[in-house]
Coordinates of C-alpha atoms and ligand atoms in Angstrom, one line a residue:
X1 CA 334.6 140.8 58.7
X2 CA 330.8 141.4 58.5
X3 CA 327.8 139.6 59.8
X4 CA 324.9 138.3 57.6
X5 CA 322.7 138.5 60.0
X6 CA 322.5 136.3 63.6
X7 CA 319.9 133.7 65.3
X8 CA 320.2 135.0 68.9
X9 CA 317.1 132.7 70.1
X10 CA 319.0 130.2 71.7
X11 CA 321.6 132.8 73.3
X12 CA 320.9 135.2 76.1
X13 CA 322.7 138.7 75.4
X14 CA 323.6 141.0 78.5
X15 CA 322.7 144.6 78.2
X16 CA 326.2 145.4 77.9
X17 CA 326.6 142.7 75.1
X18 CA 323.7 144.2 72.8
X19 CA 325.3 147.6 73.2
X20 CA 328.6 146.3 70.6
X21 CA 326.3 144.4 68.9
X22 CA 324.2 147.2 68.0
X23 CA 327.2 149.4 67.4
X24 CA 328.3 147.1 65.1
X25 CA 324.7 147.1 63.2
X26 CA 325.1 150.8 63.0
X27 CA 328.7 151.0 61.8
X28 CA 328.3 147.9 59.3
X29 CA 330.1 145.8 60.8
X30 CA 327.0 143.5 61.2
X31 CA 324.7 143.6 58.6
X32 CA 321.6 141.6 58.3
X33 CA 318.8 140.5 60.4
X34 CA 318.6 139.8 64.1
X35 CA 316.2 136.4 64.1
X36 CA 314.5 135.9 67.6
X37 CA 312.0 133.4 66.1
X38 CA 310.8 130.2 68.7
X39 CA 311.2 127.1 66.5
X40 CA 309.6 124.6 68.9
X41 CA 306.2 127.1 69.4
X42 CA 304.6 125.5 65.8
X43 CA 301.3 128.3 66.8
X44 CA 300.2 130.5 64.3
X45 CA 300.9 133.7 65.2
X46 CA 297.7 136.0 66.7
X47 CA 299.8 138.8 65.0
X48 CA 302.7 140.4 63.5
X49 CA 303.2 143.9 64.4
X50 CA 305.0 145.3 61.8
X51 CA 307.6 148.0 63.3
X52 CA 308.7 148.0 67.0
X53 CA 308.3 150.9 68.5
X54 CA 306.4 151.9 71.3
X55 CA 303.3 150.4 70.3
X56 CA 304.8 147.4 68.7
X57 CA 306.7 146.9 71.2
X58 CA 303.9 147.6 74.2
X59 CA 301.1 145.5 71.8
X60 CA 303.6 142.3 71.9
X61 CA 304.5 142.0 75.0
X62 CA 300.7 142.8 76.3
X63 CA 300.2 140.2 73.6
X64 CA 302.5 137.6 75.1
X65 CA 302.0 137.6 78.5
X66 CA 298.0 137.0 77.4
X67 CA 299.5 133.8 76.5
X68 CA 299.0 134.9 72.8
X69 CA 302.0 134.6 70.0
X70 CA 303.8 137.3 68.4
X71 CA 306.3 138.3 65.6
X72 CA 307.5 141.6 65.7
X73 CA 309.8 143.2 62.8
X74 CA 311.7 146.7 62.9
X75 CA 313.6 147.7 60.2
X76 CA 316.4 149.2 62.8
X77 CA 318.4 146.5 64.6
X78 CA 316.7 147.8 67.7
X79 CA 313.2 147.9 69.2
X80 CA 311.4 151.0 70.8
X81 CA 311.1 153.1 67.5
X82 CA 312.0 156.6 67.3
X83 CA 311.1 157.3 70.8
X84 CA 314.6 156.5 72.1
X85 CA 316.8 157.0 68.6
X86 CA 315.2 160.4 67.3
X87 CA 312.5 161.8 69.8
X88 CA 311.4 161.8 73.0
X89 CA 314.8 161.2 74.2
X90 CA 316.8 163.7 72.7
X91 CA 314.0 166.1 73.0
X92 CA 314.4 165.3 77.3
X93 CA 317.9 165.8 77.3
X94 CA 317.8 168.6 75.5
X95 CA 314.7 169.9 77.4
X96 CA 316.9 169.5 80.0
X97 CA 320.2 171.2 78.6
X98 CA 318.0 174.4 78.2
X99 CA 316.5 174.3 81.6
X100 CA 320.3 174.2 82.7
X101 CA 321.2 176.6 80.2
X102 CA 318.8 179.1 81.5
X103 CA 319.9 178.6 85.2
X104 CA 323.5 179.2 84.0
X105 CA 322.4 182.3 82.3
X106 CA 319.9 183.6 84.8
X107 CA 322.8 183.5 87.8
X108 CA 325.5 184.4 85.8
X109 CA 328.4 185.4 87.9
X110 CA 326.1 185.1 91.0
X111 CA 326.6 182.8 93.7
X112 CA 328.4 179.7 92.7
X113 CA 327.8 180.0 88.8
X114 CA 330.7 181.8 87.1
X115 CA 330.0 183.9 84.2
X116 CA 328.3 182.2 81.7
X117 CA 330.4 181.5 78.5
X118 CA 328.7 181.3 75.1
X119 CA 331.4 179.5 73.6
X120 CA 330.5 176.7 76.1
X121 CA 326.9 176.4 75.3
X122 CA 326.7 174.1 71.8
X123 CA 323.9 172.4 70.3
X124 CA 326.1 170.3 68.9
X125 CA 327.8 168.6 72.1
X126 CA 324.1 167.9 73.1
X127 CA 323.4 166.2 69.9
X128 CA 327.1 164.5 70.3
X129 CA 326.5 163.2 73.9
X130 CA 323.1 162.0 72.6
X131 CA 324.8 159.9 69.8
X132 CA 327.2 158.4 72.3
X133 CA 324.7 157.3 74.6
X134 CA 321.5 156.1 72.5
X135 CA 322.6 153.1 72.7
X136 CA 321.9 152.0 75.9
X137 CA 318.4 152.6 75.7
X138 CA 318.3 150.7 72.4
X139 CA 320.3 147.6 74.0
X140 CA 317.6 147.6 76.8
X141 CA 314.6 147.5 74.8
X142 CA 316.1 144.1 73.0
X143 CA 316.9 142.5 76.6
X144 CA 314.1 143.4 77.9
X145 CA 311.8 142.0 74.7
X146 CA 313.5 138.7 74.5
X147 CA 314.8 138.1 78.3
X148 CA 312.1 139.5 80.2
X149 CA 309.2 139.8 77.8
X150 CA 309.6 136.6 75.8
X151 CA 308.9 138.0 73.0
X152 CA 309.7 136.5 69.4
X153 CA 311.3 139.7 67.1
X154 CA 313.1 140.3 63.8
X155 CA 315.5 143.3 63.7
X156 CA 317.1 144.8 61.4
X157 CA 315.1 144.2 58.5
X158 CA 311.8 145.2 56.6
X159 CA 308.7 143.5 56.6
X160 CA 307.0 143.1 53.0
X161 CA 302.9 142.8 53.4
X162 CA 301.9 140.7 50.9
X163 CA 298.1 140.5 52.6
X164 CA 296.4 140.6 55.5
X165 CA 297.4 137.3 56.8
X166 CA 300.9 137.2 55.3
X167 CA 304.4 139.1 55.7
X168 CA 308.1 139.1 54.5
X169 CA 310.6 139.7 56.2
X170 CA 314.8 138.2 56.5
X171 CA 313.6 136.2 53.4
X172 CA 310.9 134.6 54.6
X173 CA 307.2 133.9 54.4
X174 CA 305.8 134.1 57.8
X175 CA 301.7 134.1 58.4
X176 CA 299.3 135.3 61.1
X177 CA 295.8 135.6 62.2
X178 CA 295.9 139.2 62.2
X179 CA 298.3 142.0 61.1
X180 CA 299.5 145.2 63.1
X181 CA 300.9 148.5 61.5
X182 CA 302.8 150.4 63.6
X183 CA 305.2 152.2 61.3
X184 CA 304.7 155.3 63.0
X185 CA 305.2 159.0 61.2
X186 CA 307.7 161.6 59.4
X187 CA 308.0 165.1 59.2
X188 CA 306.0 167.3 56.9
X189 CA 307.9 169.2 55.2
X190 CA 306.5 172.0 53.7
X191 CA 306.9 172.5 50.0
X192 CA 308.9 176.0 49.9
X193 CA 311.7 176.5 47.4
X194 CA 315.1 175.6 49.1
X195 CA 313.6 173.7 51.8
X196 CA 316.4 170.5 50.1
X197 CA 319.2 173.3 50.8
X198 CA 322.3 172.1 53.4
X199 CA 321.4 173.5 56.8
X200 CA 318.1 172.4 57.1
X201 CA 317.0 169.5 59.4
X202 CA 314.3 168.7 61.3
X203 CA 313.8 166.6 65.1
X204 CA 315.4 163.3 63.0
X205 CA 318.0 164.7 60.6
X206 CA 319.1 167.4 63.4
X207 CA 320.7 163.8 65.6
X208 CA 321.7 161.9 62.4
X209 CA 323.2 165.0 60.6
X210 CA 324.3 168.4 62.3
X211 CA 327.9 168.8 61.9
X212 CA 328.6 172.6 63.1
X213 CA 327.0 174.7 66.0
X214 CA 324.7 177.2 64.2
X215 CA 324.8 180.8 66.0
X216 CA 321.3 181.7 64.7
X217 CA 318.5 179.6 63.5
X218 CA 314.6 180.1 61.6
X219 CA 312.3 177.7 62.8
X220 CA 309.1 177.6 60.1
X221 CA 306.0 175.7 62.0
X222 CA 305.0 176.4 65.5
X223 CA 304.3 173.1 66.7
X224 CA 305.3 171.5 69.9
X225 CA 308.3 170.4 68.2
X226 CA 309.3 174.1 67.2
X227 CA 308.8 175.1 71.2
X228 CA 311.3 172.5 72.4
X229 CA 313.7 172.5 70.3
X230 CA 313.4 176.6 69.9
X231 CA 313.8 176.8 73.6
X232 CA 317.1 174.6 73.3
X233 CA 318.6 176.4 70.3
X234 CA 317.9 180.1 72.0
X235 CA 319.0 178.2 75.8
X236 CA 322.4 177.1 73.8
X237 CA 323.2 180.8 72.3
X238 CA 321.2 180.2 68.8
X239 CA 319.8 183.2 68.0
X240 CA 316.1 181.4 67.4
X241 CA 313.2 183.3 65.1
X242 CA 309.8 181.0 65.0
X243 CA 307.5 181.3 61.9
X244 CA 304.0 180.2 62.9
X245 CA 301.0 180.5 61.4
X246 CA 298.5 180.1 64.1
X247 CA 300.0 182.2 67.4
X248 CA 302.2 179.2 69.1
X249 CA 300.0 176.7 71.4
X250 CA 297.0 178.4 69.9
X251 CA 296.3 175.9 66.6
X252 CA 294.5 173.0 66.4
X253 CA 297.4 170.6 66.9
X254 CA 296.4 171.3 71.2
X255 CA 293.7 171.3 72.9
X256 CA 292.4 172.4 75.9
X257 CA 295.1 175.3 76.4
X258 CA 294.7 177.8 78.8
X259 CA 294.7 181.2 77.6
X260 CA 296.8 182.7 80.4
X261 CA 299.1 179.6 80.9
X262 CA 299.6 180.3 76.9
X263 CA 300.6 183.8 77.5
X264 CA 303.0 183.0 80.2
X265 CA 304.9 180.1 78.0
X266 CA 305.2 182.5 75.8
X267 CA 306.1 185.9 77.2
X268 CA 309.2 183.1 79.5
X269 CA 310.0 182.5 75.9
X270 CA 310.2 186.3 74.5
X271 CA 311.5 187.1 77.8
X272 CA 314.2 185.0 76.7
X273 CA 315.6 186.5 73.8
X274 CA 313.2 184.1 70.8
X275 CA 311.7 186.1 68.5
X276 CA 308.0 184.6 67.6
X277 CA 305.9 185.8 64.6
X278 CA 302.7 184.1 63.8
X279 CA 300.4 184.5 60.7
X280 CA 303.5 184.1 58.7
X281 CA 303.6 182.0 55.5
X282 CA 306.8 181.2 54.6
X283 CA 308.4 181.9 50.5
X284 CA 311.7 180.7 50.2
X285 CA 314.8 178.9 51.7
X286 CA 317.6 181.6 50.7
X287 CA 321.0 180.2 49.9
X288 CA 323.1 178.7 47.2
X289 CA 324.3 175.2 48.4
X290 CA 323.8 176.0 52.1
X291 CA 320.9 177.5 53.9
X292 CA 321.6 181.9 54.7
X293 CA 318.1 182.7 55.6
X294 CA 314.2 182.5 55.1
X295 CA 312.4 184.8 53.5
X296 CA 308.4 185.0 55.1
X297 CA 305.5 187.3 54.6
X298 CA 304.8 188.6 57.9
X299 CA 301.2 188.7 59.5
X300 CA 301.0 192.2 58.2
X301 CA 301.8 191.4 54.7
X302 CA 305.7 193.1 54.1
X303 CA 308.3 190.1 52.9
X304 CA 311.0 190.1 54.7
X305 CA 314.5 188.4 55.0
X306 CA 315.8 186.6 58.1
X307 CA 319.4 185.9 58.1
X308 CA 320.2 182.3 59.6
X309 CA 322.8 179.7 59.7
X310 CA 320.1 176.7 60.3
X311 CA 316.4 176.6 59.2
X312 CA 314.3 174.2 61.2
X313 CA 311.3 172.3 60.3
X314 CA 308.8 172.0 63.1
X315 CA 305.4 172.1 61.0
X316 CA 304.6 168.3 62.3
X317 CA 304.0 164.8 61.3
X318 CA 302.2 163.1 58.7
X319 CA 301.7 159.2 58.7
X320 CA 304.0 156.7 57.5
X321 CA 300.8 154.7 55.7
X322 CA 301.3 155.0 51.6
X323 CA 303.0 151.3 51.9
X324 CA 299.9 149.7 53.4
X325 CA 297.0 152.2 51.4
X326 CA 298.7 150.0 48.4
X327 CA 299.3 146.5 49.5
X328 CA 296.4 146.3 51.7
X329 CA 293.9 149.0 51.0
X330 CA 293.8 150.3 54.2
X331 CA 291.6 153.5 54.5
X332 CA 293.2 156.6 54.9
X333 CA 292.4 160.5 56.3
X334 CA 293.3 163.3 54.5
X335 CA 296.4 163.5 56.9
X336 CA 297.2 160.1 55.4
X337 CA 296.5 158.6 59.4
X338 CA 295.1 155.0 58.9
X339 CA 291.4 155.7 59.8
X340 CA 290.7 153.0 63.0
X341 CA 288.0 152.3 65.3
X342 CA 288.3 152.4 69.1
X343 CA 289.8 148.5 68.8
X344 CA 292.4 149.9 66.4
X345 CA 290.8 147.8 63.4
X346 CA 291.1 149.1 60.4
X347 CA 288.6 148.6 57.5
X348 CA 290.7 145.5 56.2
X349 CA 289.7 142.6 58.4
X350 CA 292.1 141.1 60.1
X351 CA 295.0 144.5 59.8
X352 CA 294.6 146.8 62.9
X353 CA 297.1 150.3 63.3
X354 CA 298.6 151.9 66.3
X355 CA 300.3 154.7 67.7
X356 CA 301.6 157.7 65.2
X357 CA 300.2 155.9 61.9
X358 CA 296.7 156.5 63.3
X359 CA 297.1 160.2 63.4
X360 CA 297.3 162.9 66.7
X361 CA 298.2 163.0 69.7
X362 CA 301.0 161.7 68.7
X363 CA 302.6 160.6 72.2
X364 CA 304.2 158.1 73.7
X365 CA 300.6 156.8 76.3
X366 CA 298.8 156.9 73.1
X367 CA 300.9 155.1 70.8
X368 CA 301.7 152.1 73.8
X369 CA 297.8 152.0 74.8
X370 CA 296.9 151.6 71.3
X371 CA 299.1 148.7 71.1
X372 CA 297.6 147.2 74.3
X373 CA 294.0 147.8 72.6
X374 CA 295.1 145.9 69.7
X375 CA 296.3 142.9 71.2
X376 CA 293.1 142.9 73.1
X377 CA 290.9 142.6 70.9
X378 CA 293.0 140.1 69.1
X379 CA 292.9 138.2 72.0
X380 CA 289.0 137.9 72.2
X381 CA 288.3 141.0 74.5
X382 CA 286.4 143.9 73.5
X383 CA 288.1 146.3 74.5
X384 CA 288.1 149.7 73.3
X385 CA 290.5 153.2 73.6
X386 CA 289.1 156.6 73.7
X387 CA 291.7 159.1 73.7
X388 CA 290.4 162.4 72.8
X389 CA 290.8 163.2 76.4
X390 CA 294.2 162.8 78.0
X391 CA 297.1 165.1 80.2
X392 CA 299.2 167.0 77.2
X393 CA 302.7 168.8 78.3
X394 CA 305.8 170.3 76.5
X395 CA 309.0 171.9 77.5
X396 CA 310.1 175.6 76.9
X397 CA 312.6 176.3 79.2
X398 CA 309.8 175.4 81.7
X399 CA 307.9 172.1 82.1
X400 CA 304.4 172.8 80.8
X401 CA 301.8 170.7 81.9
X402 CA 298.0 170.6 81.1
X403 CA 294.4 168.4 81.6
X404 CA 290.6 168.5 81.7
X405 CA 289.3 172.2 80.5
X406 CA 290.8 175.7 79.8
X407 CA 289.4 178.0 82.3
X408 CA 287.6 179.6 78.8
X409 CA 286.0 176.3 77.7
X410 CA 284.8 175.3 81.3
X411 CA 283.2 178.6 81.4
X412 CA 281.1 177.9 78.1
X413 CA 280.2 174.7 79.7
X414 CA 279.2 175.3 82.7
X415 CA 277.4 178.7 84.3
X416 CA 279.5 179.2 87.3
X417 CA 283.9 178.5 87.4
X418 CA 285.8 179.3 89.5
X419 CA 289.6 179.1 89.3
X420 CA 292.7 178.6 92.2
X421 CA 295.7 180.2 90.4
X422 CA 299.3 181.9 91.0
X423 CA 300.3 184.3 90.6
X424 CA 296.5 185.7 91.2
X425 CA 294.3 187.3 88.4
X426 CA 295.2 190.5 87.7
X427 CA 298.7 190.4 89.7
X428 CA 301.7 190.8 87.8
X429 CA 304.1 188.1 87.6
X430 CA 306.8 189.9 88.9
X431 CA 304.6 190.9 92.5
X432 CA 304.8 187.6 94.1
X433 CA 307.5 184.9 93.6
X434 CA 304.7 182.6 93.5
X435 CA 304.3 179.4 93.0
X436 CA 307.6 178.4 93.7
X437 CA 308.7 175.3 94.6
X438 CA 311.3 172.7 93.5
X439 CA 312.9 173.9 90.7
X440 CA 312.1 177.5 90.9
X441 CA 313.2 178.6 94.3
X442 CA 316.0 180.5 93.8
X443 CA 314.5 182.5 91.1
X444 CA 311.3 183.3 93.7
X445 CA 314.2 185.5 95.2
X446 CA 315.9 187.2 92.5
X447 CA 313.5 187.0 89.9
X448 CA 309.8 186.6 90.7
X449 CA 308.5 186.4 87.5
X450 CA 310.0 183.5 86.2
X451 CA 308.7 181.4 88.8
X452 CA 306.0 179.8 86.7
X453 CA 302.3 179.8 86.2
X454 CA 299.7 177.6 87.6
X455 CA 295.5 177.8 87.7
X456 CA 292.3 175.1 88.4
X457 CA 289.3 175.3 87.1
X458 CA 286.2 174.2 89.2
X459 CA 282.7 174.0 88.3
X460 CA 281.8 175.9 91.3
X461 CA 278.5 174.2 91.3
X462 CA 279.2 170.3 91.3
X463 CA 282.6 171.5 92.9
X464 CA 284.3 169.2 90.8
X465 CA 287.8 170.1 89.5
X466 CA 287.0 170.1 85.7
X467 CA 291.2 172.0 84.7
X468 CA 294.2 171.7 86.0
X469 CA 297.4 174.0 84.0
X470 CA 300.9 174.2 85.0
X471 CA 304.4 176.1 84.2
X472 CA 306.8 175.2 86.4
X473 CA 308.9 172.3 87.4
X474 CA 308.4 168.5 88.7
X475 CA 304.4 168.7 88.0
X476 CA 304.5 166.5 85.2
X477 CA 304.1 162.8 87.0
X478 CA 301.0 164.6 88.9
X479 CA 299.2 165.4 86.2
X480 CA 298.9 162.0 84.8
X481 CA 296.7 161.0 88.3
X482 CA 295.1 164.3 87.9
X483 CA 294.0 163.1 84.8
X484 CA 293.2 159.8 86.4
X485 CA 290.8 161.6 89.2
X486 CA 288.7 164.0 86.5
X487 CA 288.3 161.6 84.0
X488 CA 287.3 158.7 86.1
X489 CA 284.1 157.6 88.4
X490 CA 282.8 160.9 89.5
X491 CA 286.1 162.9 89.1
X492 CA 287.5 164.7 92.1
X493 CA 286.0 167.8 94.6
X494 CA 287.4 170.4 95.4
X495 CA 286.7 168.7 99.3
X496 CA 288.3 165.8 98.5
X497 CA 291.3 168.2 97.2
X498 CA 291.3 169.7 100.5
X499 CA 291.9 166.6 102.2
X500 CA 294.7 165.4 100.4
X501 CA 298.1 165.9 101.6
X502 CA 300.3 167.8 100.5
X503 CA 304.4 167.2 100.3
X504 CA 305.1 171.2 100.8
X505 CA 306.3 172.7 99.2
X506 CA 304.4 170.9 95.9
X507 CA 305.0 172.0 92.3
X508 CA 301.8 172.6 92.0
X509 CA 299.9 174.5 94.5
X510 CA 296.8 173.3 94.1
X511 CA 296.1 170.9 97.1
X512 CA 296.6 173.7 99.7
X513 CA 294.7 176.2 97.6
X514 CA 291.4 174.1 97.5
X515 CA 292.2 173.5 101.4
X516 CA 291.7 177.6 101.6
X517 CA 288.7 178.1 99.7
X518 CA 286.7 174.6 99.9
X519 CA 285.2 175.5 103.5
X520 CA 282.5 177.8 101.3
X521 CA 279.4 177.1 100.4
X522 CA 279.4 179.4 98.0
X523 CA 283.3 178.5 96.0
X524 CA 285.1 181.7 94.8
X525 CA 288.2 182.2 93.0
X526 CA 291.5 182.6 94.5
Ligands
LIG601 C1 310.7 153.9 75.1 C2 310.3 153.0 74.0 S1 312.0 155.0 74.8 S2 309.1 151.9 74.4 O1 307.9 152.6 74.5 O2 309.4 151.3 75.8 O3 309.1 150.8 73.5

């Protein structure tokens, strides 16, 4: 017996509850929408946010608790977007998987670890123990939104603009002062012949669709997407080639990256058996039905063919925003991101965009703050959102972790730098098992060199801390109040930095490094 569809708003549903319920919506079993709608609150809405993902989600409930009234409609019978189902979920566990994975390999047969066996190490059991437990973060995002957040939601069902005050959705007109897209983005997929061939996914169709463990595998893109999920596959025995065209972490998709925390990510992921080619362009998809290899024109112009039994698509996003450039008129960029101003309004009055739709970054602080600026604004503040400066990080095998100004860029701005890093300039890695710290300690005393990178930049002059870069482990939650000090007020000294304290032994270093230098008038590198 099937659903059509269920009116939860008088019902309170346990976390456990929305887990079958949500099964059920997935298998077909239940089919149509989830209606969360107030019937006594006879307000017009400020605004329907049109998909609930992180910035939906984060917009409504900002929204809400204002005191303000929301709809907000996803077409998945779930709310937090792609985050949890497709993203920045999966890519965590499996960040994790290969952090594991390289451990396991690293101390094979040493200590406690027994010899490492390949045939143990499967993409595919990741991707399987994802499926199995999605779920829960989906069933939490519903309770949350109705039983802690209040908020009023449609799931399961898509939401038809028909103008900037009006939307349908479960078969039914519903109107609002304003209107907020937050749709979010898909893969680019670049237009090579073969790229429709079996055996090609990307971050989305590799959860929904892989059905054997590939033993070799041609990632085309070097975006942050092809560095994770690279790092994985070669972790999890995937013989993994990368086809950039930029040299990885060095295009325009990332700023602000150091050139010698760069080198490091990438000689830990060389070091570890991936083979990287940039200022590649890639020909063709080889295979009949199913995907046997790429063919590329390397950087120095022979074409060549790479063997593989999974091509990868990690080239990056483009906006989900042809829908509303047609019913609503919204301006676009040549990306196809909804062009915005710092409240998120778009040039329709009335029709504001958040998070991925608006173009890079395309993260998760971005695409919730937007939805905070939004609702805002609609709620009579003026409130604006600069984010062209923020803390950036990905995973190799490592935790890479970055804010404020390479150690090249401070140095065009500003006449005297100074950096703190380990291992020292001009010290191999392999001299000093430094920095270690949690997470790396037991390779500081087998194998130095994969201890990770770290370095801050000063302007030696102001004494200001103006960079802060990291490869390592557990730095990540820093960085985000390391952003917090440079960015804001006066930004932070390297004297203040000395009197911090320090939790020794700290992923990053840097705290007991400014201690050793700050007592100098005259600040030099360490
Ligand atoms: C997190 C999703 S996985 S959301 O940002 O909390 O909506």
């Amino acid at each position: 017996m099937t659903t059509d569809g269920m009116d939860i708003r008088d019902i309170s549903i346990s976390n456990a509850e929305w887990r079958v319920i949500i099964d059920d919506f997935e298998s077909g079993v239940n089919q149509g929408p989830i209606l969360n709608i107030d019937p006594d609150d006879d307000r017009e809405y400020d605004a329907i946010f049109i998909g609930g993902g992180a910035g939906g989600r984060f917009g409504s409930a900002y929204m809400k608790a204002a005191g303000g009234r929301q709809l907000t409609i996803d077409r998945w019978p779930f709310l937090g977007g792609s985050c949890p189902h497709l993203a920045c979920v999966p890519h965590h566990l499996f960040s994790e998987a290969a952090r594991e994975l390289d451990y396991a390999r690293t101390f094979s047969g040493r200590f406690w670890y027994p010899e490492f066996d390949e045939s143990k190490a499967s993409i595919l059991e990741m991707v399987q123990l994802f499926l199995s437990g999605r779920n829960s973060a989906h069933s939490f995002m519903n309770y949350q939104s109705k039983e802690q957040l209040g908020m009023e939601y449609i799931l399961n069902a898509s939401a038809t603009v028909i103008d900037a005050n009006t939307v349908e959705a479960a078969g039914r007109i519903f109107k609002a002062k304003n209107i907020v897209i937050g749709t979010g983005s898909s893969t680019r997929v670049p237009e090579v012949p073969g790229i429709g061939l079996k055996g090609v996914y990307d971050y989305a169709t590799l959860i929904e669709e892989l059905d054997y463990d590939p033993r070799s595998c041609v990632i085309i893109g070097g975006s942050k997407v092809a560095i994770e999920y690279g790092s994985f596959f070669q972790a999890a025995g995937c013989q993994t080639t990368i086809l950039a065209r930029s040299p990885l972490m060095a295009g325009t998709g990332l700023h602000h990256v150091d050139d010698d925390l760069r080198e490091y990510v990438v000689w830990g992921m060389r070091e570890r058996g991936i083979v990287i080619h940039d200022g590649t362009e890639t020909l063709e998809v080889l295979g009949d039905d199913r995907v046997t290899g790429v063919r590329v024109r390397l950087s120095d112009g022979t074409v060549t063919d790479i063997p593989c039994e999974m091509v990868f698509i990690g080239t990056g996003e483009r906006a989900n925003s042809d829908e509303y450039v047609k019913t609503l008129g919204v301006a676009v960029d040549d990306r196809d991101s909804i062009i915005v101003d710092a409240h998120m309004r778009t040039n329709v009055p009335g029709v504001y965009a958040i998070g991925d739709i608006i173009g890079p970054p395309m993260e998760m602080f971005k695409a919730r703050k937007c939805g905070m600026t939004a609702a805002r604004n609609i709620m009579g503040e003026d409130y604006t959102f600069d984010f062209s400066e923020y803390p950036d990080f990905l995973h190799s095998t490592y935790e890479v972790t970055w804010v404020g100004l390479s150690e090249r860029e401070a140095r065009e701005k500003y006449d005297n730098v100074i950096v703190l890093q380990m291992p020292p300039p001009g010290v191999p890695y392999g001299d000093i098992p430094l920095p270690c710290a949690d997470g790396t300690m037991m390779l500081a005393f087998t194998h130095p060199e994969r201890t990770g990178f770290q370095k801050a930049v000063f302007d030696a002059t102001s004494r200001k801390l103006v960079g802060a870069h990291h490869v390592g482990y557990g730095a990540k939650d820093g960085f985000q109040y390391l952003d917090h000090m440079i960015h804001t007020g006066d930004g932070v000294t390297i004297d203040q930095m000395a009197e911090m304290n320090e939790l020794f032994l700290n992923p990053s270093h840097f705290i007991q490094l400014a201690r050793l230098r700050a007592g100098a008038k005259d600040l030099k590198s360490l």
